[in-house]
CSV table of C-alpha atoms and ligand atoms in Angstrom, one decimal:
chain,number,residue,atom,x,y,z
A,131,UNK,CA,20.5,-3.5,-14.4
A,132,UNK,CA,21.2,-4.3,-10.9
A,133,UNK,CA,19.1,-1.7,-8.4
A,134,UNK,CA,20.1,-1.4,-4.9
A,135,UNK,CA,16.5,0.3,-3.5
A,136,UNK,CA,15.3,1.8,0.0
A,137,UNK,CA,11.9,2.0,1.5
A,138,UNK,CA,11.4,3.9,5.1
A,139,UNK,CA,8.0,5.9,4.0
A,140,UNK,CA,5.8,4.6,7.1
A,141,UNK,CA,6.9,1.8,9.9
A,142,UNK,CA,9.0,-0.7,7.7
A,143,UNK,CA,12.9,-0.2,7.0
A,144,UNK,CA,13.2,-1.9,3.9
A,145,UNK,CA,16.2,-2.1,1.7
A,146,UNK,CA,16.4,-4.7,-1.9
A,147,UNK,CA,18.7,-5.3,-4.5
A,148,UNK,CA,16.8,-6.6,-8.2
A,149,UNK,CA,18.0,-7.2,-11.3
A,150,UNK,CA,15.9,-5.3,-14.1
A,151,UNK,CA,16.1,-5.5,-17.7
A,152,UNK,CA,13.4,-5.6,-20.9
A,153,UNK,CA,11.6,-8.9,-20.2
A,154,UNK,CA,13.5,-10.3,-17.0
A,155,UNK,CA,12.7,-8.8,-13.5
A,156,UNK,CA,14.6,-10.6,-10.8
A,157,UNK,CA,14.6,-10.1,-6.6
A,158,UNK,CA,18.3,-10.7,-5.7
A,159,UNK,CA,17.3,-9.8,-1.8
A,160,UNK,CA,14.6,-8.0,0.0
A,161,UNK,CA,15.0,-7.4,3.4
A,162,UNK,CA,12.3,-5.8,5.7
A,163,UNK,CA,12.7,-4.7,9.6
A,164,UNK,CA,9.4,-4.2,10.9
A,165,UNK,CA,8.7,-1.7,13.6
A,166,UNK,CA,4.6,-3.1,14.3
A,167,UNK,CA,5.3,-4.5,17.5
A,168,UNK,CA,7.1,-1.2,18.8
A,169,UNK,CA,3.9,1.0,17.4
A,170,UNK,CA,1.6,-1.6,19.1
A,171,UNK,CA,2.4,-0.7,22.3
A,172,UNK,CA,0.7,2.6,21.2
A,173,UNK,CA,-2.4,1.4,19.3
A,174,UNK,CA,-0.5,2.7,16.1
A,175,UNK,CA,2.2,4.2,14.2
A,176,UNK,CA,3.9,7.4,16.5
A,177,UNK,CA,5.8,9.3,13.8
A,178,UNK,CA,9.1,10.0,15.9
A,179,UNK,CA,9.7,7.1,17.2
A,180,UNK,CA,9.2,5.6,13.8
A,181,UNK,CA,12.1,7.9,12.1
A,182,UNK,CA,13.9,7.0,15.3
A,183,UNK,CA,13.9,3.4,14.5
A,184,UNK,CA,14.6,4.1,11.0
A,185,UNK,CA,17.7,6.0,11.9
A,186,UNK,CA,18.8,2.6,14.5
A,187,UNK,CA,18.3,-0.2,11.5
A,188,UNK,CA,18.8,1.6,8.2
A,189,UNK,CA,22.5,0.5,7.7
A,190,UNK,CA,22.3,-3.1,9.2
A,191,UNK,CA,19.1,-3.0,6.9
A,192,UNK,CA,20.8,-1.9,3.7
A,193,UNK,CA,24.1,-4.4,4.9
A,194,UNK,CA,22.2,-7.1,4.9
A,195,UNK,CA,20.2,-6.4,1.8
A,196,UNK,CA,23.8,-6.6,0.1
A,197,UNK,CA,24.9,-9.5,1.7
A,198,UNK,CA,22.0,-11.2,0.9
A,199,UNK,CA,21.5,-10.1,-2.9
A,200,UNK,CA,25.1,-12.1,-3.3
A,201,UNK,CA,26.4,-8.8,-5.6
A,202,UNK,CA,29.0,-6.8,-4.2
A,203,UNK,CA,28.3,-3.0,-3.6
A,204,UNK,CA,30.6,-2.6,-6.8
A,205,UNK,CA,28.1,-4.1,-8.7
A,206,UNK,CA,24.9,-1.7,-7.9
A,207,UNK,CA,24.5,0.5,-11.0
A,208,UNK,CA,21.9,3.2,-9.5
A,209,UNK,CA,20.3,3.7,-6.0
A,210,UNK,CA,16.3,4.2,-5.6
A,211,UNK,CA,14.9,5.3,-3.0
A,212,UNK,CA,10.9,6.7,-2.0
A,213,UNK,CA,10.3,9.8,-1.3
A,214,UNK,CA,6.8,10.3,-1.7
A,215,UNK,CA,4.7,10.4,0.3
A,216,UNK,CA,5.0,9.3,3.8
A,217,UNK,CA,5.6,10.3,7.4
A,218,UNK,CA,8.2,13.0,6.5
A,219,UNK,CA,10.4,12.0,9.6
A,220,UNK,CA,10.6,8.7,8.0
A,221,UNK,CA,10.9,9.6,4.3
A,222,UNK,CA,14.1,11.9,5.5
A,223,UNK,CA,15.9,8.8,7.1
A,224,UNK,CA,16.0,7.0,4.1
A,225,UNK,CA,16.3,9.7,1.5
A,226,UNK,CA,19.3,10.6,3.5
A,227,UNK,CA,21.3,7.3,3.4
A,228,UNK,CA,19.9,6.9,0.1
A,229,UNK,CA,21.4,10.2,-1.1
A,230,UNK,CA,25.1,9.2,0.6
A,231,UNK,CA,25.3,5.6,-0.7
A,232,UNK,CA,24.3,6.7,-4.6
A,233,UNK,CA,27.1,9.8,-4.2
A,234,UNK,CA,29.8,7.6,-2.1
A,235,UNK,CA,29.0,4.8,-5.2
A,236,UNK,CA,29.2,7.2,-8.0
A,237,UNK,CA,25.8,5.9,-9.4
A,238,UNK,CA,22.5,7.6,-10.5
A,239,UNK,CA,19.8,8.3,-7.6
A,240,UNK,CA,16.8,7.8,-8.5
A,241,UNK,CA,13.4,9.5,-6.4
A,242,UNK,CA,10.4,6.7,-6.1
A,243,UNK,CA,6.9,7.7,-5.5
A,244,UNK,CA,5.8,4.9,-2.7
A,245,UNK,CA,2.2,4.4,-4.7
A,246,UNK,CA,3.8,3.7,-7.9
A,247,UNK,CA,6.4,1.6,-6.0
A,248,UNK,CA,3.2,-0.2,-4.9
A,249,UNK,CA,1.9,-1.3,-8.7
A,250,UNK,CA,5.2,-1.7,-9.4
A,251,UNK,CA,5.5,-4.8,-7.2
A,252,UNK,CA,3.2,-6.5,-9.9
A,253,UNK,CA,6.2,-7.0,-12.4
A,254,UNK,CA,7.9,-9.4,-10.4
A,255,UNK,CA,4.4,-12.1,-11.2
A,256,UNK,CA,5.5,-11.5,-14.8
A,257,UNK,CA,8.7,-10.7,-17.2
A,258,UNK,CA,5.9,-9.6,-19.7
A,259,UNK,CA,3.2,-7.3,-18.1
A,260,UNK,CA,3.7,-3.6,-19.3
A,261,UNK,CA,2.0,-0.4,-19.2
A,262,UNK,CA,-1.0,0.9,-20.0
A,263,UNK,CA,-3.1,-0.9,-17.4
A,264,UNK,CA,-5.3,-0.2,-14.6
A,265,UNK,CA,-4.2,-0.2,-11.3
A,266,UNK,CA,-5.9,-0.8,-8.0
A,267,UNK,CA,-3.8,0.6,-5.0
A,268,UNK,CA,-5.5,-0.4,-1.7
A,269,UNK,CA,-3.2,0.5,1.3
A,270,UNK,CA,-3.2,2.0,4.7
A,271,UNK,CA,-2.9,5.5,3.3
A,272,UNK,CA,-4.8,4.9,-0.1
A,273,UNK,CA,-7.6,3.6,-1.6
A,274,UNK,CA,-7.3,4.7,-6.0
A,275,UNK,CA,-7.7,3.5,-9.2
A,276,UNK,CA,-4.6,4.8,-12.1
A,277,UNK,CA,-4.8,4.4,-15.4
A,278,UNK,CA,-0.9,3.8,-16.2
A,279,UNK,CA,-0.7,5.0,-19.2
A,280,UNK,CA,3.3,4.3,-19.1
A,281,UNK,CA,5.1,3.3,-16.7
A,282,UNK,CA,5.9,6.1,-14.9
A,283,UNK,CA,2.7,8.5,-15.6
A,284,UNK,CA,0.1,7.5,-13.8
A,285,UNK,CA,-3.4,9.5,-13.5
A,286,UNK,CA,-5.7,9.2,-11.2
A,287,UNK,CA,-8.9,8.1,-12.0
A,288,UNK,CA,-10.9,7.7,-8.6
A,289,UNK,CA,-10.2,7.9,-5.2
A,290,UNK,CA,-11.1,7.8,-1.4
A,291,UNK,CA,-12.4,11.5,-0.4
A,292,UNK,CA,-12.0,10.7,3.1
A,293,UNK,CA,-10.2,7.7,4.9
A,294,UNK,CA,-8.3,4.7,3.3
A,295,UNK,CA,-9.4,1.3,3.4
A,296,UNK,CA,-6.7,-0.2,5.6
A,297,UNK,CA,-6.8,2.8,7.6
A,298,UNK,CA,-10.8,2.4,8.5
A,299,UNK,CA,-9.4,-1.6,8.9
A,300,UNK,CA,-7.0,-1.0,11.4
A,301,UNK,CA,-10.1,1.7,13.7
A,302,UNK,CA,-12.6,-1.4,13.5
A,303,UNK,CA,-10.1,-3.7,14.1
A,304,UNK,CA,-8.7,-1.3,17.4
A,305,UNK,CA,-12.6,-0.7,18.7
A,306,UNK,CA,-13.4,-4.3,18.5
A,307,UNK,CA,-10.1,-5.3,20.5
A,308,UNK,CA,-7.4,-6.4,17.6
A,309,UNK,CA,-3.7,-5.3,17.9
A,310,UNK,CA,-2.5,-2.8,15.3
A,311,UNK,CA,-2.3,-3.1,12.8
A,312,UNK,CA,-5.8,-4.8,12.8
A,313,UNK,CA,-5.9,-5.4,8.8
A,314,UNK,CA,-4.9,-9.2,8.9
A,315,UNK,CA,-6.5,-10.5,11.7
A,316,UNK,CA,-9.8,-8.6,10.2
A,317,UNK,CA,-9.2,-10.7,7.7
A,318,UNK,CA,-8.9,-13.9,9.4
A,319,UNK,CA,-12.0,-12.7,11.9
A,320,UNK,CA,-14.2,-12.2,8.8
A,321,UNK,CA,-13.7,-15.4,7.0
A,322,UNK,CA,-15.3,-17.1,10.3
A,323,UNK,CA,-18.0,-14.6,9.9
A,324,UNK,CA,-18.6,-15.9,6.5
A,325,UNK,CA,-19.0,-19.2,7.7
A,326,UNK,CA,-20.6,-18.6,11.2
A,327,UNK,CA,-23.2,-16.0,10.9
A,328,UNK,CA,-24.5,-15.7,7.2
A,329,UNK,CA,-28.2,-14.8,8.3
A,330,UNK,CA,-27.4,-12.4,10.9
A,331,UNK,CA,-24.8,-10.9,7.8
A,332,UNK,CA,-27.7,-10.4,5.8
A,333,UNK,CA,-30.6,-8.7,8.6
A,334,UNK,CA,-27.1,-5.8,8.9
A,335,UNK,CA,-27.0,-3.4,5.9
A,336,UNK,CA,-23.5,-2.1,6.0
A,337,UNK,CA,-23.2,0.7,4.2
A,338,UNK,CA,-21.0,0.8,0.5
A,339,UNK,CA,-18.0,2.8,0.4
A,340,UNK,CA,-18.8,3.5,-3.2
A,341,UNK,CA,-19.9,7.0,-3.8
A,342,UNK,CA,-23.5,6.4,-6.4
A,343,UNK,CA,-22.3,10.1,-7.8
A,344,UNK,CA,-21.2,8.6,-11.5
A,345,UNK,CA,-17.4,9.4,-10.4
A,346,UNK,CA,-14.9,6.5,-9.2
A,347,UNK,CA,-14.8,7.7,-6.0
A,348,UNK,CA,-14.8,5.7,-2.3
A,349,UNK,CA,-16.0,7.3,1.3
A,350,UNK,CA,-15.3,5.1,3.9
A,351,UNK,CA,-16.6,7.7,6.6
A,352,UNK,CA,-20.1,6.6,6.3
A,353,UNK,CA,-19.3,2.7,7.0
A,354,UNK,CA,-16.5,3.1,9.2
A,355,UNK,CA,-19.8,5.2,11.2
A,356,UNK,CA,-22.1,2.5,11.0
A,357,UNK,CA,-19.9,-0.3,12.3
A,358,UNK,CA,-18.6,2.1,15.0
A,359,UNK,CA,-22.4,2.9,16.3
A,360,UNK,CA,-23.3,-0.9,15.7
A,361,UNK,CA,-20.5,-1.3,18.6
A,362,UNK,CA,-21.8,0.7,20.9
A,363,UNK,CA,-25.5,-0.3,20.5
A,364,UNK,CA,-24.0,-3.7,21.4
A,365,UNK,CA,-21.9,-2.4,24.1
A,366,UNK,CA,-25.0,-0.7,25.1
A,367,UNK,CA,-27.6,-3.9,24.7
A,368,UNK,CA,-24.6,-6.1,26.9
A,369,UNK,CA,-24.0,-3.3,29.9
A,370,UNK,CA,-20.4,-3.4,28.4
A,371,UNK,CA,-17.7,-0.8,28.8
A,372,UNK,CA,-15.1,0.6,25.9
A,373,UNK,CA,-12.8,-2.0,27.9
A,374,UNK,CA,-15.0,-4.8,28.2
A,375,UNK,CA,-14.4,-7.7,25.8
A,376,UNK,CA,-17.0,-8.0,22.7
A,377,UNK,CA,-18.6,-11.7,22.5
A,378,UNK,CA,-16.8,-13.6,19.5
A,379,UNK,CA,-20.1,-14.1,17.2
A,380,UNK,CA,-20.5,-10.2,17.3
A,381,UNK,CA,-16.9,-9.5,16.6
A,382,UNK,CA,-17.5,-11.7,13.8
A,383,UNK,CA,-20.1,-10.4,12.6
A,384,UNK,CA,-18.2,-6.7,12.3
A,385,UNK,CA,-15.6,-7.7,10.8
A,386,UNK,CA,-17.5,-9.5,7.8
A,387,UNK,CA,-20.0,-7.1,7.5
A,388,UNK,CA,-17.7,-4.3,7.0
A,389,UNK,CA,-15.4,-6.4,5.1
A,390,UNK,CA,-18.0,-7.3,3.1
A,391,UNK,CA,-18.9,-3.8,2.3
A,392,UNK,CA,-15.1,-2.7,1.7
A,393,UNK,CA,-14.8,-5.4,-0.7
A,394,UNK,CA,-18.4,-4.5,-2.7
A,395,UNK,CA,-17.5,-1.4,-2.8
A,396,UNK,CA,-14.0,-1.3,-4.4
A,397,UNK,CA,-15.2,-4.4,-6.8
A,398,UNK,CA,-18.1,-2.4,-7.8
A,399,UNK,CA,-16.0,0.9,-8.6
A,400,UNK,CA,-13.3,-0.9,-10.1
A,401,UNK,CA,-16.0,-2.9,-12.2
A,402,UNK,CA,-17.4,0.8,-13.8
A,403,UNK,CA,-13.7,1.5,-14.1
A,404,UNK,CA,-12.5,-1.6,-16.5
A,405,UNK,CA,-15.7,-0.6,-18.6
A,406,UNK,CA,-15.4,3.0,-19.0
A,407,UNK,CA,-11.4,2.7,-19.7
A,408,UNK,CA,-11.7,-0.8,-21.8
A,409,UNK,CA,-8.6,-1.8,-20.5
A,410,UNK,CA,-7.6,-5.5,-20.5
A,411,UNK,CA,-5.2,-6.1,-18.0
A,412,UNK,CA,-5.2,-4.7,-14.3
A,413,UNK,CA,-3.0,-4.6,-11.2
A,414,UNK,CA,-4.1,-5.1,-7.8
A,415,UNK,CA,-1.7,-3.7,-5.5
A,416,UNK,CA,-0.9,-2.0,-1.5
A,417,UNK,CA,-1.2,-3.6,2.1
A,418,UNK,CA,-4.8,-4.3,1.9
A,419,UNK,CA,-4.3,-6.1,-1.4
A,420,UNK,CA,-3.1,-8.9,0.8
A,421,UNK,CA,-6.8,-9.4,2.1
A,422,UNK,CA,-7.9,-12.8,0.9
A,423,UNK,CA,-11.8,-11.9,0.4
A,424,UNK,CA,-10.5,-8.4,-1.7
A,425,UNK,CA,-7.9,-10.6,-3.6
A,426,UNK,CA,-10.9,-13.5,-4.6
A,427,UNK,CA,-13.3,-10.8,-5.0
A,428,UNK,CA,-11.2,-8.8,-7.7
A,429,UNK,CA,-9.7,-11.7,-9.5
A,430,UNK,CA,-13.7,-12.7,-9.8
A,431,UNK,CA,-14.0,-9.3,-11.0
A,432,UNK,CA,-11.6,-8.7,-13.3
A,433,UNK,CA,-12.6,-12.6,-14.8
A,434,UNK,CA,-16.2,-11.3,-15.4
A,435,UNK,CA,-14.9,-9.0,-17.5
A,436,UNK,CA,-12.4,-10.0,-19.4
A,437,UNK,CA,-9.6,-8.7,-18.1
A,438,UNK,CA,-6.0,-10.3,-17.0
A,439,UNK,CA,-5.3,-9.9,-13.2
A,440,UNK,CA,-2.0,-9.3,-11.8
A,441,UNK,CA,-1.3,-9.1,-8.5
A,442,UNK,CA,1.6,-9.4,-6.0
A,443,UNK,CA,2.6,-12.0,-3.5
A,444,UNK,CA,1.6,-11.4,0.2
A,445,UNK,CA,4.9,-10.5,0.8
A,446,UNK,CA,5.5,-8.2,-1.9
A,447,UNK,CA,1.9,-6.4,-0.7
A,448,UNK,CA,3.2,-4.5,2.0
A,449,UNK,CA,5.8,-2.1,2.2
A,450,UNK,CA,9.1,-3.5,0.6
A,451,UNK,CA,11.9,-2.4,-1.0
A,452,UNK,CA,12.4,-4.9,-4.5
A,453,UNK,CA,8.5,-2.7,-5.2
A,454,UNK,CA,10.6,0.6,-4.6
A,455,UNK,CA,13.2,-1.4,-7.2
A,456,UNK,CA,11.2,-2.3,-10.0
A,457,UNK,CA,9.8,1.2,-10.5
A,458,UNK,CA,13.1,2.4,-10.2
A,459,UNK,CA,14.4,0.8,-13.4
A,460,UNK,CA,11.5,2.3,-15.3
A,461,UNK,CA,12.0,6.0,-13.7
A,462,UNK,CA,15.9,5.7,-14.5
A,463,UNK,CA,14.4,4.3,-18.0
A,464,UNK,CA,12.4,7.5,-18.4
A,465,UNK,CA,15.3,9.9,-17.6
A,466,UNK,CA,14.2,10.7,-13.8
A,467,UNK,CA,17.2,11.6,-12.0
A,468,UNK,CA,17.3,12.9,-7.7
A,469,UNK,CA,19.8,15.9,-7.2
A,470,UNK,CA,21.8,16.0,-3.9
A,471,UNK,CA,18.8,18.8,-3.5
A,472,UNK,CA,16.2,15.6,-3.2
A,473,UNK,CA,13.5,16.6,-1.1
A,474,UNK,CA,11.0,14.5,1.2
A,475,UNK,CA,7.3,14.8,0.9
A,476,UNK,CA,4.7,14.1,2.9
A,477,UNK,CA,1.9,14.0,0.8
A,478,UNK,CA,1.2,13.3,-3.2
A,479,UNK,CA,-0.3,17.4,-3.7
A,480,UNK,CA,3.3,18.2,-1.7
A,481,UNK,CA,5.5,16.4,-4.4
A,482,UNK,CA,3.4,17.7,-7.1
A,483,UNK,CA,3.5,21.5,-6.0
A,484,UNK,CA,7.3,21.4,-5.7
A,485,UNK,CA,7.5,19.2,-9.2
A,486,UNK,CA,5.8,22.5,-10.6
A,487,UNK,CA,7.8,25.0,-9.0
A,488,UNK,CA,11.0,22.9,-9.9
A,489,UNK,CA,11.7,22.5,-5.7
A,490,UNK,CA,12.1,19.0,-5.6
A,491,UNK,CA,15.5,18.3,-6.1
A,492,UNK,CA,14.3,16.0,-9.1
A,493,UNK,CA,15.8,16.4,-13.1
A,494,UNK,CA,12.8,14.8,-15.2
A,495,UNK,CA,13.9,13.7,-19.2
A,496,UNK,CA,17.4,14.0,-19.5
B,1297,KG4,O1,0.8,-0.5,1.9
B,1297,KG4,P1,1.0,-0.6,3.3
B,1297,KG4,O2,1.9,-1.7,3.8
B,1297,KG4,O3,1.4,0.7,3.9
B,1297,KG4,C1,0.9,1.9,3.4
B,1297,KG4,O4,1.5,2.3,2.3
B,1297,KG4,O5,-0.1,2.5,3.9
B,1297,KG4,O6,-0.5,-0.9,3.9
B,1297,KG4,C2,-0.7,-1.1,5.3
B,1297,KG4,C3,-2.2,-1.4,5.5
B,1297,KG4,C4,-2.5,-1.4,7.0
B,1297,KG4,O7,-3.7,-0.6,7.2
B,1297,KG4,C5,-2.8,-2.9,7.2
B,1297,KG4,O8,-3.8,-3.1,8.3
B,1297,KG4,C6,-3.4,-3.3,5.9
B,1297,KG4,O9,-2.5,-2.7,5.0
B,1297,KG4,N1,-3.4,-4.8,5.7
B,1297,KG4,C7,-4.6,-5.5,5.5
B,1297,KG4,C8,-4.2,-6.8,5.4
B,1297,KG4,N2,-2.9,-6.9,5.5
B,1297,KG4,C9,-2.4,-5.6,5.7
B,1297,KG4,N3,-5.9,-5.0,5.4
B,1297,KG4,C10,-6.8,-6.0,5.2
B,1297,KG4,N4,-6.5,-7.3,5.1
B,1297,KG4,C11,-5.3,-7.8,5.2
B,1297,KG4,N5,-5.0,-9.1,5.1
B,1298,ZN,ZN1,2.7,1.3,1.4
């Protein structure tokens, strides 16, 4: 089934075509315009000039996604697009063109949640992997383990209670002078850490995001605290200002330290959550899953105990839409259909509110 698919939920317009069928998952094209250095200017993502932008490259976007994909419009046999959740700005701008293309093609339109879009990446690393598996979704917005139990229903098994890991990334990586989004150069920053400072790493306790309550539950307040008051203590101990540059062993040092602590924290909680569920095979998945010290750190993980690890490509981490794609087919597969009533929504409890009162423009098991 060939799946033309559109992503705007946040600050990439993305647009793919893929090929699905039982056993054979195929990217025909995937084309992403990035609006980070825009947002930069501001220290992070301003909501209306991101659905501004949106609105400037979603046709060029989707134009050359066709061109690309070498299939001719003709040939796209339903339209997906996410809806959920997002910046609702954002969302609108693609659920929009989305809506026009699928009715001006006569094909089906089918509504994408953008986490499950996320897992969904995973297929393309294997024409075999199917639900039920675990799945860990690390992203700016999100930091949860799912048990997929098909597909298409996926329940929640832990989560953040406050901030997401790539969001407390991207505040570190701001207060210690990074550009936004501050996630890969973190990333970079603490493997020099690693290698550079290992004895001051041990005299710092950071903090573990993973709540000792018997749920699966992160808080990233506490940590994202600590490293913030370890700045200014420095700041302080240096006669520095907020604009004064940090010295490079010290930035270091924060950025594997609280690294360090992001990644024990989400190994330890996803370790407790391969036990208690027994599941053999796992998905790693979301921005953040494109940090190299969470990637080893889980695949060490899910070795330990037993389990077969699947996880994207760096470039199908991030926001994309072949993701949006895959978990299209298996939404259209399970009889999920968008009326030209589709709705936006901002956040998961939003989609789930209007799914009850039958609001969101969405026929389920046709
Ligand atoms: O999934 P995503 O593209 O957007 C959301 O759905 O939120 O995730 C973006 C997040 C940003 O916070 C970014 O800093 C983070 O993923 N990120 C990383 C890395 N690459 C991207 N965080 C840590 N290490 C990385 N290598
Ligand atoms: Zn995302």
């Amino acid at each position: 089934m060939i799946i033309l698919a559109i992503e705007s939920s946040c600050d990439e317009t993305a647009c793919a075509v893929v090929e699905m069928a039982e056993g054979k998952r195929r990217i025909l094209s995937n084309t992403v315009y990035s609006q980070i250095a825009t947002h930069a200017l501001y220290g992070g993502v301003v909501p209306e000039i991101a659905s501004r932008a949106h609105i400037d490259a979603v046709s060029r976007v989707v134009s050359e996604a066709v061109k690309e994909s070498g299939v001719s419009l003709k040939d796209v046999e339903a339209v997906g697009v996410t809806y959920a959740p997002g910046l609702i700005g954002s969302l609108l701008v693609g659920v929009s063109f989305a809506k026009s293309l699928a009715s001006s093609l006569g094909v089906p339109l089918i509504p994408v949640d953008h986490i499950k879009g996320h897992t969904a990446a995973a297929y393309f690393t294997s024409d075999t992997l199917e639900a039920p598996f675990l799945a860990l979704v690390v992203s700016g917005g999100h930091t949860s383990l799912y048990s997929v139990n098909t597909p298409t229903e996926f329940e929640e098994i832990g989560s953040t209670r406050d901030d997401a890991a790539g969001e407390a990334f991207d505040k570190i990586g701001r207060i210690i002078g990074l550009p936004y989004p501050g996630g890969a150069a973190m990333d970079r920053l603490a493997a020099e850490g690693f290698k550079h400072m290992p004895e001051r790493l041990k005299e710092i306790k950071f903090p573990s995001p993973a709540i000792s309550d018997g749920t699966l539950d992160f808080s990233f307040s506490g940590l994202k605290t600590f490293a913030l008051n370890l700045i200014n203590t420095e700041r302080q101990k240096l006669g520095l200002s907020d604009k004064d540059p940090l010295p490079e062993d010290f930035r270091e040092t924060v950025a594997a330290g609280f690294t360090g602590a992001v990644v024990e924290g989400i190994t330890s909680k996803l370790g407790e959550a391969l036990i208690k569920t027994g599941t053999k095979q796992m998905v790693l998945a979301g921005g953040v899953a494109a940090n190299t010290h969470l990637r080893a750190a889980v695949a060490a993980t899910a070795e330990r105990l037993g389990a077969a690890l699947f996880v994207p490509p760096i470039s199908l981490c991030g926001d994309n839409g072949a993701m949006i794609g895959a978990q299209a087919y298996y939404e259209y597969n399970a009889g999920v259909r968008a009326t030209s009533y589709l709705n936006a929504f901002a956040s998961d409890e939003g989609a789930r509110a209007a799914e009850r009162d039958g609001t969101d423009g969405i026929v389920r098991n046709r």
